[in-house]
Amino acid sequence: MNKIKLILKKLNNLSPAAKASFWFVISNIALKGLSFITTPIFTRLMQVEDYGTTSVFVTWENVISIFATLSLAGGVYNVAQAKFGNDINAFTSCMLTLSFITSTIVYTICIITNILYPVLFGINTLFLIFMWLQTFTNAVVSFWLMRRRYIYAYKSVIVYTLTSALLNPTIAVIGILIFPNHAVYAKLIGSGLFGILFGIIICIITYKKGQKLVSKGYWGYALRFNLPLLPHYLSSTILNSSDKIMIDKLVGAAAAGIYSIAHSISALISIITQAINSSLIPYTLQSIKKENFDGLKKTISSCTILVAVLCLCVTLFAKEGILIFATIDYIEASLFIPPLAIAVLFEFITGIVGNILFYYEKTWQMSAITITCAFFNIILNYFGIIHFGYVAAGYTTLICSVLKLVLYYFVVKKHEKNLSKIVDLRVFWLIVFVCVVLMAYSVIFSKNLLARLGLFFIIILAIIVFYKKIIQLFCSMRKKN
């Protein structure tokens, strides 16, 4: 109890910015954690095809919403809060009007297209109407969340996040139990109902505060800022989402549902890798600024080994993980885990190299690389799925992750002469090679639990032997940060 009191006292003494950042991270982890926890419930209540349809719906919404809302609740709004702070309420209400107009135009086009060519989206027109309402209200809530974060009002954000995380799956589960023959409608409407109602309330409040619907000046500023970034936003979304859409089109909704489960499991590692990467950002950028690289390369290499171990452990127990998250109907998802896990490892290093690219403000190169990788991903997915089956989607993701890292590395190398002192590619490729060999072992002995447990205990033994060095590593990272 004394330790808990001491921790709470330290949290209370933090600056408003640090305190808000801490609780934002906690709420984000809680939101993602609850999402993962509820996945096994939905996979057991719904047919594989129905679960696949809901996954495709979410994927299409991620793609269409970029055009529908122009991502106005992103970077441009953060800058606007600093630039138009005294008139931010009016700016926000004008952005809501612009978002409403663009979303209405985009979804009208989508609905007409879906009526004329229903095979394109592969979803019911009623879903698109609901998607439009959800996209707009999500944008409204995003503006509200961005504003609350900017002024460090973390309590209201936490209340909303936790309420949403609890209510959305609860309403969806109740809906599926009441309407089992309409599970897709129940899941989608149930998951989005609270957000839509909350968005409508926030929209009314925002217009009352802003008291302005249209501003050519604000609209022009937002469009000039955000339109050049749309290719980057779109390419990133396509790179992460095209697999599910193409599997749905070329194979079927059931296959898309199976792939979605594998993608969700690999995303578990991504939560940890993003946290590690975030902790490395200040250390890396400060080292570049001061040209002090002592220990940086070793720290990054050690963190890469840690990520590789996590990826390996997930691969070792892929089948067991699938059965925890879903039923035996999804067991084929285990085939996707090895390539997706290695892709996460590549994305981890790409994130570190990408931070350096941000430091030198070479954002257009980032957009060009993302567009290139998204284009290759679509082409490889198409031919891979046709000739080798939908299992190829996992390996196309891996190939594009490798391509993205290579392109990032060579671009950054032109601007950072000390890149070899930051990221040791020889050590990284050695880690990848060992990881691939051990993953191949886990695939070969996928039906032999004892053989996989043997490798797992060897990993645990290695951690026990080197635990002092591991502790020293994280202590040194904390001091440097």
XYZ file of N, CA, C and O in Angstrom, residues 47-56 244 247-249 251-261 329-333 336 390:
128
model
N -20.929 -16.473 -37.309
C -20.376 -17.342 -38.341
C -19.106 -16.706 -38.905
O -18.926 -15.492 -38.849
N -18.222 -17.549 -39.446
C -16.963 -17.052 -39.992
C -17.226 -16.014 -41.086
O -16.576 -14.972 -41.151
N -18.223 -16.274 -41.957
C -18.551 -15.344 -43.047
C -19.040 -14.010 -42.493
O -18.673 -12.941 -43.002
N -19.874 -14.061 -41.428
C -20.396 -12.828 -40.836
C -19.278 -12.010 -40.199
O -19.244 -10.780 -40.331
N -18.374 -12.689 -39.511
C -17.251 -11.980 -38.891
C -16.366 -11.347 -39.969
O -15.874 -10.225 -39.819
N -16.187 -12.076 -41.073
C -15.409 -11.542 -42.189
C -16.059 -10.309 -42.794
O -15.383 -9.343 -43.157
N -17.401 -10.316 -42.898
C -18.129 -9.169 -43.453
C -17.936 -7.930 -42.587
O -17.740 -6.822 -43.107
N -17.980 -8.096 -41.258
C -17.771 -6.945 -40.369
C -16.345 -6.409 -40.487
O -16.125 -5.196 -40.417
N -15.383 -7.315 -40.693
C -13.988 -6.887 -40.853
C -13.813 -6.096 -42.144
O -13.101 -5.082 -42.177
N -14.467 -6.545 -43.205
C -14.398 -5.842 -44.496
C -15.064 -4.469 -44.382
O -14.587 -3.486 -44.950
N -7.298 -7.479 -46.614
C -8.627 -7.981 -46.259
C -9.619 -7.779 -47.404
O -10.420 -8.674 -47.705
N -8.742 -10.246 -50.289
C -9.110 -11.623 -49.921
C -10.618 -11.792 -50.004
O -11.124 -12.807 -50.495
N -11.359 -10.783 -49.533
C -12.823 -10.829 -49.596
C -13.298 -10.924 -51.045
O -14.219 -11.688 -51.354
N -12.668 -10.145 -51.938
C -13.081 -10.125 -53.348
C -12.683 -11.395 -54.093
O -13.449 -11.940 -54.886
N -11.448 -14.390 -52.720
C -11.676 -15.689 -52.080
C -13.050 -15.749 -51.424
O -13.852 -16.641 -51.699
N -13.341 -14.781 -50.538
C -14.644 -14.781 -49.868
C -14.570 -14.154 -48.490
O -13.488 -13.925 -47.935
N -15.741 -13.890 -47.916
C -15.819 -13.223 -46.617
C -15.246 -14.091 -45.501
O -14.641 -13.578 -44.557
N -15.430 -15.416 -45.598
C -14.916 -16.315 -44.562
C -13.392 -16.240 -44.488
O -12.812 -16.179 -43.403
N -12.746 -16.244 -45.664
C -11.285 -16.149 -45.703
C -10.810 -14.821 -45.133
O -9.790 -14.753 -44.428
N -11.561 -13.744 -45.415
C -11.212 -12.429 -44.871
C -11.318 -12.428 -43.345
O -10.499 -11.814 -42.654
N -12.310 -13.134 -42.816
C -12.469 -13.238 -41.369
C -11.328 -13.994 -40.727
O -10.824 -13.608 -39.668
N -10.881 -15.064 -41.373
C -9.752 -15.854 -40.863
C -8.475 -15.014 -40.852
O -7.721 -15.004 -39.872
N -8.254 -14.278 -41.932
C -7.065 -13.424 -42.010
C -7.126 -12.319 -40.956
O -6.096 -11.949 -40.371
N -8.307 -11.798 -40.688
C -8.467 -10.718 -39.705
C -8.041 -11.162 -38.315
O -7.457 -10.380 -37.549
N -8.325 -12.423 -37.969
C -7.929 -12.939 -36.662
C -6.406 -12.966 -36.549
O -5.829 -12.548 -35.532
N -12.734 -23.230 -36.375
C -13.034 -22.791 -37.736
C -12.005 -21.784 -38.252
O -11.870 -21.597 -39.457
N -11.286 -21.151 -37.331
C -10.306 -20.126 -37.712
C -8.870 -20.650 -37.667
O -7.934 -19.867 -37.762
N -8.691 -21.951 -37.499
C -7.358 -22.512 -37.261
C -6.385 -22.215 -38.408
O -5.170 -22.135 -38.207
N -6.906 -22.021 -39.632
C -6.041 -21.702 -40.761
C -5.329 -20.362 -40.576
O -4.319 -20.097 -41.237
N -5.825 -19.543 -39.668
C -5.188 -18.249 -39.413
C -3.757 -18.410 -38.912
O -2.930 -17.492 -39.056
N -0.815 -17.584 -41.210
C -0.428 -16.197 -41.461
C 0.499 -15.635 -40.389
O 1.182 -14.637 -40.616
N -4.979 -17.532 -50.626
C -5.009 -16.325 -49.803
C -3.947 -16.300 -48.712
O -3.675 -15.267 -48.109
